[in-house]
CSV table of C-alpha atoms in Angstrom, one decimal:
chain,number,residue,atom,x,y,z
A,1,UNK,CA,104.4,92.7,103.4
A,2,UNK,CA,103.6,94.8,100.4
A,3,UNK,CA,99.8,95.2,98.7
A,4,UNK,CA,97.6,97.2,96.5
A,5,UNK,CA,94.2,97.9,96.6
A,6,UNK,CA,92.2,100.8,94.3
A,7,UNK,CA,94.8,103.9,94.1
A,8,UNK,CA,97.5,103.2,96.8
A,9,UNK,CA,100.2,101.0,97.5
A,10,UNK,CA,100.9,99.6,101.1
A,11,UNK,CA,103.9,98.5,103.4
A,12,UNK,CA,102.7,96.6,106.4
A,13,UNK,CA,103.8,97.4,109.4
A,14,UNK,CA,107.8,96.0,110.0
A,15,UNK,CA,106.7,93.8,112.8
A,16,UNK,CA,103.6,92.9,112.2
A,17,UNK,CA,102.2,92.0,108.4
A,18,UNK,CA,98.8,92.4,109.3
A,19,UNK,CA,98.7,95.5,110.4
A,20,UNK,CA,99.1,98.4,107.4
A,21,UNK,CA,97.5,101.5,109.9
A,22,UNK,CA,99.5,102.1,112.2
A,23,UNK,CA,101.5,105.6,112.1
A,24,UNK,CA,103.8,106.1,115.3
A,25,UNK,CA,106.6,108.2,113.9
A,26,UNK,CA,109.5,105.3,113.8
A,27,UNK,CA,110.7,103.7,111.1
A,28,UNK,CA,108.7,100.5,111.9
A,29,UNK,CA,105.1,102.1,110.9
A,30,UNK,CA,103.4,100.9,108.4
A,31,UNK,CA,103.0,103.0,105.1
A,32,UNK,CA,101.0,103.8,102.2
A,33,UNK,CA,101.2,105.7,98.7
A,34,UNK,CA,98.2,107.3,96.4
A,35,UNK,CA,98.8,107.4,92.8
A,36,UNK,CA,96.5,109.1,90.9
A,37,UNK,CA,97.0,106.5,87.7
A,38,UNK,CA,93.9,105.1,86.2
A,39,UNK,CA,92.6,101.9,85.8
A,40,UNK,CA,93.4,98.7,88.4
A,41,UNK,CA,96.1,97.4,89.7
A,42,UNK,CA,96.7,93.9,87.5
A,43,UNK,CA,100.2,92.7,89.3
A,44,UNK,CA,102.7,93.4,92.1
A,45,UNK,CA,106.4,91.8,92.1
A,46,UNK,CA,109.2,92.3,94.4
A,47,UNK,CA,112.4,92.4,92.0
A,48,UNK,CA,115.9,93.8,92.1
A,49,UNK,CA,115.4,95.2,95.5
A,50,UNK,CA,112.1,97.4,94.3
A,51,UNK,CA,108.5,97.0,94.5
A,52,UNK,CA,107.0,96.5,91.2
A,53,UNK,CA,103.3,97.7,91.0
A,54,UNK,CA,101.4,96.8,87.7
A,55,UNK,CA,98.6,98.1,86.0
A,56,UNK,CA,97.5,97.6,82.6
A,57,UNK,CA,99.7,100.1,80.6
A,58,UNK,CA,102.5,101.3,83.3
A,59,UNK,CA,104.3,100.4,86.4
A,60,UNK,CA,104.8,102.4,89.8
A,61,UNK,CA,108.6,101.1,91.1
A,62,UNK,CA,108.9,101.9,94.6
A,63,UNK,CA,112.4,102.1,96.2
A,64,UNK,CA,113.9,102.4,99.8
A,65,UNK,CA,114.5,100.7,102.9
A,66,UNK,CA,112.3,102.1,105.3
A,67,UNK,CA,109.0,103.6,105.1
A,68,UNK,CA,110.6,107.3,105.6
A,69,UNK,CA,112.6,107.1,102.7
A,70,UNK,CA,110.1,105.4,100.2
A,71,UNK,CA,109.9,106.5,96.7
A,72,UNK,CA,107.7,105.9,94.1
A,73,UNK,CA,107.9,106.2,90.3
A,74,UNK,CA,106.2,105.7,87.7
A,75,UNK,CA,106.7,104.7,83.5
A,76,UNK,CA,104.7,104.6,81.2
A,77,UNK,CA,105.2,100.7,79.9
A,78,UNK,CA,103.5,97.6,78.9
A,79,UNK,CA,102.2,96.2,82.5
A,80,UNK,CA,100.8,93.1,83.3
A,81,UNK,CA,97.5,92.4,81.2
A,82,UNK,CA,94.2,91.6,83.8
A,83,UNK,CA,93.9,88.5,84.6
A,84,UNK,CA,97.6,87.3,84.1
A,85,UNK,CA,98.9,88.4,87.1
A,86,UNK,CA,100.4,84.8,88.0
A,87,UNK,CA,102.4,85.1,84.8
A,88,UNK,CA,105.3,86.9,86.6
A,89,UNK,CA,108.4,85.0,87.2
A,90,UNK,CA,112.0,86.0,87.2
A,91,UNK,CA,114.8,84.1,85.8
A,92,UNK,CA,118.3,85.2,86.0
A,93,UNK,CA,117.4,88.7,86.9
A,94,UNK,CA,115.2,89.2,84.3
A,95,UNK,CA,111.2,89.4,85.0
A,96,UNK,CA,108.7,88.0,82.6
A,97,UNK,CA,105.1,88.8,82.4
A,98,UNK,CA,102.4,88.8,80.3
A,99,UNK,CA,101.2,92.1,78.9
A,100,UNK,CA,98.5,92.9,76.5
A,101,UNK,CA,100.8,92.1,73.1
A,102,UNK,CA,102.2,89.3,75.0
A,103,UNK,CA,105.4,88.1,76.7
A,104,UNK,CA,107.8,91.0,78.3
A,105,UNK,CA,111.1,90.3,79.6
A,106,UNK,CA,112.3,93.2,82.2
A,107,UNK,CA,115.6,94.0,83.3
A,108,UNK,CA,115.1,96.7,85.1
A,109,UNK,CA,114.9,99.6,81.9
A,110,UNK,CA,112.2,99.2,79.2
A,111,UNK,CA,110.2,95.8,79.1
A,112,UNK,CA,110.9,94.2,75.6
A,113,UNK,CA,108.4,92.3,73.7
A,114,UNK,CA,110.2,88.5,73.3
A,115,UNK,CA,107.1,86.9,71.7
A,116,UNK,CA,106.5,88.6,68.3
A,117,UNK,CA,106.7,85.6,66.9
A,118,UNK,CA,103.2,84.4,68.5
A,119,UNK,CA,101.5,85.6,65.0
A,120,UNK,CA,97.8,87.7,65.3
A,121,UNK,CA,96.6,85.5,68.3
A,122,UNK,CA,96.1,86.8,71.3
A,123,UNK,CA,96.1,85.4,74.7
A,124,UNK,CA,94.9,86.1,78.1
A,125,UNK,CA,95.0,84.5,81.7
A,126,UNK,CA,98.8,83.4,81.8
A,127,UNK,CA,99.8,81.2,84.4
A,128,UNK,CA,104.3,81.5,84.6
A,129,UNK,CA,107.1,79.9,86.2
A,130,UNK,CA,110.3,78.7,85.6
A,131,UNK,CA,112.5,75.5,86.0
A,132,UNK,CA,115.7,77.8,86.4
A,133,UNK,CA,117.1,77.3,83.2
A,134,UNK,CA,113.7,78.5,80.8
A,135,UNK,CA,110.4,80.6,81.6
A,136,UNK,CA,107.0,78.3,81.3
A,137,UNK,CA,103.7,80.1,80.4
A,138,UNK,CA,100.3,78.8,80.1
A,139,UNK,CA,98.1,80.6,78.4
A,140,UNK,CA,94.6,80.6,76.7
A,141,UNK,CA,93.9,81.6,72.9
A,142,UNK,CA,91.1,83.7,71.6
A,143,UNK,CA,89.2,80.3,70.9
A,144,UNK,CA,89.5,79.2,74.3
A,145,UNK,CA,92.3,76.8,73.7
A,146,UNK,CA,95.1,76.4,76.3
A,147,UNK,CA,98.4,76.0,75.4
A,148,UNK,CA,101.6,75.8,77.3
A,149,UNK,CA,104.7,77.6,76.3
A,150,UNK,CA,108.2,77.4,77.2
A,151,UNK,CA,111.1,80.2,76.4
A,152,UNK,CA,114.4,79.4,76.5
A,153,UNK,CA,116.5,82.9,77.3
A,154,UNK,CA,120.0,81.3,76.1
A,155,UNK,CA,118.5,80.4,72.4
A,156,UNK,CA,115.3,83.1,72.0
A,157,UNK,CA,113.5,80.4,71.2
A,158,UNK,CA,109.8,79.5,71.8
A,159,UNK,CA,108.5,76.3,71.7
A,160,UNK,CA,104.6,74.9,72.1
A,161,UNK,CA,104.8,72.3,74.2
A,162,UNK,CA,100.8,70.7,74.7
A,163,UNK,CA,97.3,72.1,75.1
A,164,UNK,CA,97.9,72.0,79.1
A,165,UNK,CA,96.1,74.9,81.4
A,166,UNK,CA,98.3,75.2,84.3
C-alpha cells in the first residue's frame, strides 16, 4: 500500500498494509522516501508499473519491485491541481488528470494539455472516470457552476454534456 503525507512517500510493509515502520533488513520491510519538493502532495496514482506522486507543479515517479531497489524521480510537470485529486483515471494506458490549465493526458513522457479548447475559464475540484471507451470529468467553473465533461481519445473531441457535480 502506497501513501504520502508532508515530504515523504511510503510503501507499507509487504504483508501487512498497516504497518509502514517496520525496518528488519528483508525485502518485506516497509519503506519511505523524503523529497525535499515544496508545496503538498495533491495526488498519487499507480500507472505503468510506477508510483505516481503529485504535487501542484511536478511529479516524483518511483520505480522498483522491492523496497531495496526503490527509485525515485522527479520532473518538473504540470501535476494534479488541489483539490482534484479524484480526477485521475487511466484509459488505454494513458492517465488523465486535472492540472492547474486543465486536462492532462500522460503516457508515460511529458503530460500534454488536451483541453485548450476550454476558452479563459477555469475550473477546480474535478471528479474523473471512465466508461472504457471515453474519460468523464466533472468539474466546477469560476462561478460555481458544475459541469460534466466527457473526452473522447479516438476523435479529440470534447463535449459538455449537463450541469451535473459528480
Amino acid at each position: 500500500l502506497w501513501g504520502v503525507s508532508g515530504r515523504r512517500i511510503y510503501c507499507s510493509k509487504y504483508d501487512d498494509p498497516q504497518d509502514f515502520d517496520t525496518q528488519t533488513g528483508t525485502d518485506a520491510d516497509a519503506w519511505w522516501a523524503d523529497v525535499g519538493s515544496p508545496g503538498e502532495f495533491t495526488g498519487i496514482v499507480s500507472y505503468s508499473g510506477a508510483v505516481l506522486c503529485f504535487k501542484e507543479n511536478l511529479v516524483h515517479k518511483v520505480l522498483g519491485d522491492l523496497p531495496g531497489e526503490f527509485t525515485v524521480s522527479t520532473y518538473h510537470v504540470s501535476g494534479i491541481q488541489p483539490g482534484s485529486h479524484a480526477s485521475a483515471a487511466i484509459l488505454n494506458e494513458v492517465l488523465y488528470y486535472k492540472g492547474t490549465a486543465g486536462i492532462y493526458a500522460y503516457n508515460g513522457y511529458t503530460p500534454q494539455l488536451i483541453s485548450e479548447n476550454f476558452g479563459e475559464r477555469r475550473y477546480s475540484e474535478a471528479v474523473g472516470g471512465t466508461d472504457g471507451a471515453r474519460y468523464w470529468v466533472s468539474m466546477k467553473d469560476e462561478t460555481e457552476a458544475w459541469g460534466i465533461f466527457c473526452y473522447d481519445p479516438a476523435t479529440g473531441i470534447w463535449m459538455r454534456e449537463d450541469g451535473l457535480r459528480a
